[in-house]
Short mmCIF file of C-alpha atoms in Angstrom, two decimals:
data_model
loop_
_atom_site.label_atom_id
_atom_site.label_comp_id
_atom_site.label_asym_id
_atom_site.label_seq_id
_atom_site.Cartn_x
_atom_site.Cartn_y
_atom_site.Cartn_z
CA MET A 994 15.44 76.87 -34.19
CA SER A 995 15.57 73.34 -32.62
CA SER A 996 12.55 71.87 -30.98
CA HIS A 997 11.86 69.00 -28.49
CA PHE A 998 8.79 67.99 -30.65
CA LYS A 999 8.71 64.53 -32.05
CA PRO A 1000 9.64 64.50 -35.95
CA ALA A 1001 6.07 63.63 -36.80
CA GLU A 1002 4.76 66.75 -35.24
CA PRO A 1003 4.75 70.08 -37.24
CA PRO A 1004 7.26 72.79 -36.50
CA MET A 1005 6.22 75.76 -34.44
CA ARG A 1006 5.19 78.72 -36.57
CA ARG A 1007 4.61 82.49 -36.18
CA HIS A 1008 1.68 83.37 -34.05
CA ASP A 1009 1.56 79.92 -32.62
CA LEU A 1010 0.46 79.87 -28.87
CA ILE A 1011 3.30 78.20 -26.70
CA PHE A 1012 2.44 76.70 -23.48
CA VAL A 1013 5.51 76.47 -20.95
CA ASN A 1014 5.86 74.39 -17.77
CA GLN A 1015 5.62 75.86 -14.37
CA ALA A 1016 9.26 75.30 -13.59
CA ALA A 1017 10.06 77.68 -16.65
CA TRP A 1018 7.82 80.24 -15.19
CA ARG A 1019 9.30 79.94 -11.77
CA SER A 1020 12.72 80.41 -13.46
CA MET A 1021 11.64 83.38 -15.43
CA LEU A 1022 10.12 85.23 -12.61
CA ALA A 1023 13.13 84.45 -10.33
CA THR A 1024 15.73 85.89 -12.70
CA ARG A 1025 13.68 88.86 -14.16
CA ARG A 1026 13.45 91.68 -11.66
CA ASP A 1027 11.24 93.55 -14.15
CA LEU A 1028 8.69 90.83 -13.91
CA ALA A 1029 8.84 89.60 -10.33
CA ALA A 1030 6.65 92.43 -9.01
CA ASN A 1031 4.19 92.43 -11.94
CA PRO A 1032 0.97 90.96 -10.77
CA LEU A 1033 -0.32 90.47 -14.32
CA VAL A 1034 2.83 88.36 -15.22
CA ALA A 1035 2.29 86.27 -12.16
CA LEU A 1036 -1.39 85.91 -12.85
CA TRP A 1037 -0.28 84.72 -16.40
CA ALA A 1038 1.91 82.06 -14.91
CA ASP A 1039 -0.70 80.93 -12.41
CA LYS A 1040 -3.36 80.57 -15.10
CA GLY A 1041 -1.11 78.66 -17.60
CA TRP A 1042 -1.89 81.13 -20.21
CA PRO A 1043 0.10 80.66 -23.53
CA LEU A 1044 2.94 82.81 -24.78
CA VAL A 1045 3.18 83.55 -28.68
CA LEU A 1046 6.18 82.32 -30.80
CA ARG A 1047 8.05 85.37 -32.06
CA ARG A 1048 11.11 85.86 -34.26
CA ALA A 1049 14.57 85.58 -32.64
CA MET A 1050 16.40 88.90 -32.07
CA PRO A 1051 20.01 88.96 -33.35
CA GLY A 1052 22.45 87.57 -30.83
CA GLU A 1053 19.70 86.40 -28.59
CA GLY A 1054 21.10 82.93 -28.20
CA HIS A 1055 19.71 79.53 -28.18
CA GLY A 1056 16.14 78.88 -27.15
CA VAL A 1057 12.59 79.29 -28.19
CA PRO A 1058 11.73 82.99 -28.40
CA LEU A 1059 8.41 83.97 -26.82
CA GLY A 1060 6.33 87.17 -26.41
CA LEU A 1061 3.77 88.24 -23.91
CA PRO A 1062 1.59 91.25 -25.10
CA LEU A 1063 0.16 93.13 -22.21
CA PRO A 1064 -3.33 94.55 -22.45
CA PRO A 1065 -3.84 98.38 -22.85
CA SER A 1066 -4.57 98.65 -18.94
CA ALA A 1067 -0.72 97.58 -18.46
CA GLY A 1068 0.51 99.85 -21.12
CA LYS A 1069 0.48 97.43 -24.07
CA LYS A 1070 4.02 96.38 -23.12
CA ARG A 1071 5.50 93.43 -25.14
CA LEU A 1072 7.40 91.30 -23.06
CA SER A 1073 10.04 89.01 -24.42
CA PHE A 1074 11.21 85.54 -23.18
CA LEU A 1075 13.71 82.88 -24.09
CA VAL A 1076 12.90 79.36 -23.06
CA ARG A 1077 14.60 76.06 -23.28
CA PRO A 1078 13.07 73.72 -25.81
CA GLU A 1079 12.36 71.16 -23.25
CA ASP A 1080 10.37 73.75 -21.24
CA VAL A 1081 7.67 73.83 -23.95
CA VAL A 1082 4.80 71.77 -22.94
CA SER A 1083 2.63 72.14 -26.17
CA ALA A 1084 2.04 74.36 -29.16
CA ALA A 1085 -1.31 75.34 -30.78
CA PRO A 1086 -2.53 77.54 -33.49
CA PRO A 1087 -4.35 80.81 -32.78
CA PRO A 1088 -7.96 80.90 -32.04
CA ALA A 1089 -10.35 80.13 -34.85
CA LEU A 1090 -12.40 83.03 -35.87
CA GLN A 1091 -15.75 81.40 -34.92
CA GLN A 1092 -14.33 80.68 -31.42
CA ALA A 1093 -12.92 84.21 -30.83
CA ALA A 1094 -16.07 85.98 -32.19
CA ARG A 1095 -17.95 85.49 -28.90
CA SER A 1096 -15.22 87.83 -27.17
CA ALA A 1097 -15.81 90.49 -29.87
CA PRO A 1098 -18.00 93.71 -29.69
CA ARG A 1099 -21.35 93.13 -30.91
CA ALA A 1100 -20.75 95.75 -33.57
CA TRP A 1101 -18.12 93.50 -35.12
CA TRP A 1102 -20.30 90.42 -35.48
CA PRO A 1103 -21.74 90.90 -39.02
CA THR A 1104 -18.08 91.58 -40.21
CA LEU A 1105 -17.06 88.44 -38.47
CA ASP A 1106 -19.94 86.29 -39.90
CA GLY A 1107 -18.84 87.83 -43.45
CA LEU A 1108 -15.31 86.93 -43.09
CA ASP A 1109 -16.12 83.31 -41.83
CA ASP A 1110 -18.42 82.87 -44.63
CA LEU A 1111 -15.93 84.23 -47.21
CA ALA A 1112 -13.10 81.87 -45.97
CA SER A 1113 -15.41 78.81 -46.25
CA ARG A 1114 -16.28 79.68 -49.77
CA HIS A 1115 -12.71 80.00 -50.76
CA ALA A 1116 -11.30 76.96 -48.87
CA ALA A 1117 -9.30 78.76 -46.43
CA GLU A 1118 -9.43 78.55 -42.68
CA ALA A 1119 -9.80 81.63 -40.56
CA ARG A 1120 -8.04 82.33 -37.27
CA VAL A 1121 -7.28 85.51 -35.35
CA PHE A 1122 -4.25 86.84 -33.53
CA GLY A 1123 -3.81 90.21 -31.83
CA SER A 1124 -6.09 91.81 -29.52
CA LEU A 1125 -9.14 89.87 -30.16
CA ALA A 1126 -7.14 86.41 -29.75
CA TRP A 1127 -5.87 87.64 -26.44
CA GLN A 1128 -9.19 88.84 -25.15
CA ALA A 1129 -10.64 85.44 -26.19
CA LEU A 1130 -7.81 83.48 -24.58
CA THR A 1131 -7.58 85.30 -21.22
CA GLY A 1132 -10.94 87.28 -20.77
CA LEU A 1133 -8.75 90.45 -20.05
CA ASP A 1134 -9.65 93.70 -21.83
CA TYR A 1135 -7.60 93.87 -24.99
CA LEU A 1136 -9.92 95.46 -27.44
CA THR A 1137 -10.59 99.30 -27.48
CA GLU A 1138 -12.48 101.52 -29.99
CA ARG A 1139 -9.38 101.85 -31.95
CA SER A 1140 -8.60 98.18 -32.28
CA ASP A 1141 -8.05 96.36 -35.55
CA LEU A 1142 -8.92 92.85 -36.36
CA ASP A 1143 -5.89 90.74 -36.96
CA LEU A 1144 -6.80 87.82 -39.30
CA LEU A 1145 -4.95 84.89 -40.37
CA LEU A 1146 -6.38 82.85 -43.34
CA GLN A 1147 -4.74 79.36 -44.15
CA VAL A 1148 -4.99 78.88 -47.68
CA HIS A 1149 -5.05 75.60 -49.78
CA ARG A 1150 -4.88 74.45 -53.39
CA ALA A 1151 -8.33 75.35 -53.94
CA THR A 1152 -8.04 78.93 -52.67
CA ASP A 1153 -8.37 81.75 -55.23
CA LEU A 1154 -6.24 84.31 -53.55
CA ARG A 1155 -7.15 87.18 -55.85
CA ARG A 1156 -10.96 86.62 -55.31
CA LEU A 1157 -10.36 86.01 -51.55
CA THR A 1158 -8.58 89.32 -50.99
CA ALA A 1159 -11.12 91.15 -53.24
CA GLY A 1160 -13.92 89.86 -50.79
CA MET A 1161 -11.72 91.10 -47.93
CA ALA A 1162 -11.51 94.47 -49.29
CA ARG A 1163 -15.31 94.59 -49.91
CA ILE A 1164 -15.99 93.49 -46.48
CA GLU A 1165 -13.77 96.09 -44.82
CA ARG A 1166 -15.43 99.01 -46.71
CA ALA A 1167 -18.51 98.23 -44.50
CA ALA A 1168 -16.59 97.20 -41.38
CA PRO A 1169 -16.49 99.06 -38.24
CA MET A 1170 -12.75 98.33 -37.73
CA ARG A 1171 -9.80 97.89 -40.07
CA LEU A 1172 -9.00 94.52 -41.29
CA ASP A 1173 -5.28 93.37 -40.82
CA GLY A 1174 -3.79 90.10 -41.33
CA GLU A 1175 -1.97 87.37 -43.42
CA LEU A 1176 -2.52 84.80 -45.88
CA VAL A 1177 -0.66 81.72 -44.60
CA ARG A 1178 0.65 79.00 -47.02
CA TYR A 1179 0.80 75.40 -46.08
CA ASP A 1180 4.44 75.77 -44.88
CA GLY A 1181 3.74 78.56 -42.58
CA ALA A 1182 5.12 81.29 -45.10
CA ALA A 1183 2.69 84.40 -44.79
CA VAL A 1184 2.12 87.50 -46.81
CA ASN A 1185 0.10 90.53 -45.85
CA TRP A 1186 -3.23 90.35 -47.56
CA ARG A 1187 -3.33 94.02 -48.53
CA GLU A 1188 -0.07 93.62 -50.25
CA PHE A 1189 -1.13 90.70 -52.36
CA HIS A 1190 -4.47 92.58 -53.14
CA ALA A 1191 -2.71 95.44 -54.49
CA GLY A 1192 -1.17 93.49 -57.10
CA ALA A 1193 2.38 93.96 -56.35
CA GLN A 1194 4.81 91.96 -58.42
CA GLU A 1195 6.97 91.13 -55.36
CA ILE A 1196 5.58 90.53 -51.82
CA LEU A 1197 7.10 90.38 -48.59
CA VAL A 1198 7.04 86.94 -47.10
CA LYS A 1199 7.56 86.15 -43.49
CA THR A 1200 8.30 82.90 -41.70
CA ALA A 1201 9.24 82.12 -38.13
CA SER A 1202 12.89 82.73 -38.69
CA ASP A 1203 13.08 84.85 -41.86
CA VAL A 1204 11.76 87.82 -43.99
CA ALA A 1205 12.27 87.97 -47.67
CA LEU A 1206 10.90 89.30 -50.98
CA LEU A 1207 9.31 86.59 -53.33
CA ASP A 1208 7.72 86.88 -56.69
CA ALA A 1209 4.05 86.94 -56.03
CA ARG A 1210 3.39 84.32 -58.79
CA LEU A 1211 5.14 81.74 -56.49
CA PHE A 1212 2.60 82.20 -53.74
CA LEU A 1213 -0.48 81.48 -56.03
CA PRO A 1214 -2.56 78.44 -54.97
CA GLU A 1215 -1.83 76.32 -57.99
CA ARG A 1216 1.65 76.03 -56.38
CA ILE A 1217 0.49 75.13 -53.02
CA PRO A 1218 0.24 71.27 -52.56
CA SER A 1219 -2.81 69.81 -51.03
#
C-alpha cells in the first residue's frame, strides 16, 4: 500500500486513526447513495472525526482502505471507504488507555487502573480500540452492558510477554468485562494476547496487509529491537 507520508514518517498500521480532508468527504458522500442520506455519516464528516485503517479486500483497487464502525443505535454497521493517499491529512495511534478511561463505565475503572499499572511494570504502552475508543473519540454511545474491552499493548525489548499475559489473565478473572486485544510488536505485527498466553507453538500474526502463522518464539521480546 503506497502512502503520501514522508519517508521519515512511520507507515500506517492496523487500528490507526486516519483523518481525511473535507474534499474527500464531499466526494464520498456525493458518490455513495447509501451514505448521502445518513445523518450520522454527515455528522462524522462535519466533525472531522477519524476513520480507521483496515485490511484491503481482494480486488478492491488502489487506495487507502478505511472503515467507520457505527454505534449500536445505528445498527453497529461497519462502513468501508477507499480514499486516495493524497486525501489523508494525518494518522494517529488509537487512544491511550488512560485517556479513554474517562469515557468508560465507573465499574470498569478498577480494571483499567490495573491494566495501566500492569503495562507500566512490563514496559508496555497500553492503548484501546473498539467501542471504548470510539466512545472516547466521538462522545457517542458505543458501550453497552455486553461490551468487551479491546486493548492494544505495544511491547518492547524489556517486556516479558509471558508475565504480561499472565497478569492480564489474572485481571480478567475479576473484571466486569471480557478483555480482548493484541500484543503489538515494534513493526506493527500483532498477536492475540490469549493465543500467546495459551502457549501455542504457532501464533496467528496480523499486519496491515497480511495474516500469517509464526513460530511463537520469534515473537519473544529478546527478538524485538529497542
